[in-house]
Amino acid sequence: MIGANIQKIKEQIGQNVELVAVSKTKPIELLMEAYNAGQRLFGENKVQEMVTKYEQMPKDIEWHMIGHLQSNKVKYIAPFVSLIHGVDSLKLLEVINKEGEKCNRKINCLLQVFIADEETKFGLDENELNEVLKQINEHPEKYTHVNIVGLMGMATNTNDKDKISNEFKTLKKIFNRISPFTTHYSLLSMGMSGDYQIALQEGSNMIRVGSLIFGER
Ligand SMILES: *Cc1c(COP(=O)(O)O)cnc(C)c1O
């Protein structure tokens, strides 16, 4: 069933959108079902859980950290993580850079932008985002082991489709505006099980889907 769920979503999203299978809280057997159906991008939001799954699963999987990441835990995932979605401060970016340097890797990161109408969601507001980008541009020598490859955002958890659509539009506008400033910049991670269709309409090229693939948590 997991394979069929993935197949169905992949048919809907086409070749130009990447599907991150959000496997948080789910056991290895279910992740392996997804793997055997061809899925290679997995998203986790807890460091320890991701490390355990990384150790137990095939090594051609790309592990995406999608949750809020604490600076003191970066070192555990730095050797293998392929994309960190939720970078929301310069301090965190500096720690990722330092840990990337230690394992001689350049770690791909998305800057998380706050677009929702909720107090619980992390992320930079537009001014903070501008400031982070300014610092990176002015001091490239301090960020030699990270690549900012795009932006990530989460819409408000609501049934109001216009509201979700407007929030994603806002993020897409910001994404388009800052694109000339960095070299590897191409990913716009927005959309989850409940709102990925709207996100796709608004220009997402990476969706993070959990419950629609693996079932409710
Ligand atoms: C859990 C989670 C998802 C997936 O949520 P579903 O509704 O199960 O698709 C996507 N993005 C983030 C940041 C998450 O924490």
XYZ file of N, CA, C and O and ligand atoms in Angstrom, residues 22 24 45 66-67 152 154 191-194 208-212 217, ligand 1:
83
model
N 8.080 11.667 4.427
C 8.287 12.016 5.840
C 7.941 10.806 6.715
O 6.780 10.437 6.866
N 8.920 10.160 9.967
C 9.032 10.339 11.423
C 8.015 9.472 12.172
O 6.873 9.354 11.723
N 12.295 14.390 11.670
C 12.365 15.658 12.401
C 13.081 15.537 13.751
O 13.180 16.511 14.483
N 13.921 17.727 8.597
C 12.850 18.692 8.331
C 12.383 19.403 9.593
O 11.597 20.336 9.518
N 12.852 18.953 10.761
C 12.355 19.535 12.001
C 13.224 20.674 12.490
O 14.224 21.034 11.873
N 12.361 27.037 2.611
C 11.324 26.124 3.086
C 10.297 26.922 3.875
O 10.647 27.907 4.528
N 6.113 26.598 5.900
C 4.896 25.856 6.256
C 3.729 26.821 6.348
O 3.823 27.850 7.013
N 4.640 22.414 1.114
C 3.547 21.487 0.877
C 3.722 20.198 1.655
O 4.803 19.615 1.652
N 2.639 19.783 2.348
C 2.605 18.539 3.106
C 1.343 17.773 2.677
O 0.688 18.170 1.721
N 1.017 16.709 3.398
C -0.129 15.883 2.963
C -1.389 16.711 2.694
O -2.064 16.518 1.692
N -1.681 17.643 3.598
C -2.944 18.369 3.515
C -2.960 19.527 2.529
O -4.031 20.008 2.161
N 6.892 17.671 1.150
C 7.247 16.793 2.273
C 5.976 16.088 2.733
O 5.130 16.699 3.377
N 5.824 14.831 2.372
C 4.562 14.146 2.621
C 4.758 12.947 3.547
O 5.575 12.071 3.264
N 4.009 12.939 4.644
C 4.096 11.854 5.607
C 2.857 10.996 5.638
O 2.821 9.891 5.098
N 1.793 11.516 6.268
C 0.627 10.674 6.545
C -0.039 10.109 5.288
O -0.580 9.005 5.329
N 0.046 10.806 4.197
C -0.577 10.303 2.966
C 0.178 9.087 2.415
O -0.384 8.292 1.660
N -0.194 9.422 11.999
C 0.741 9.154 13.096
C 0.003 9.150 14.421
O -0.938 9.855 14.594
C 5.543 16.074 9.837
C 5.983 17.086 8.847
C 5.580 16.991 7.505
C 4.640 15.920 6.972
O 3.389 16.063 7.505
P 2.125 15.225 6.906
O 0.966 16.058 7.214
O 2.142 13.922 7.617
O 2.367 15.067 5.453
C 6.067 17.929 6.619
N 6.906 18.917 7.017
C 7.290 19.036 8.285
C 8.200 20.152 8.658
C 6.854 18.138 9.242
O 7.249 18.269 10.514
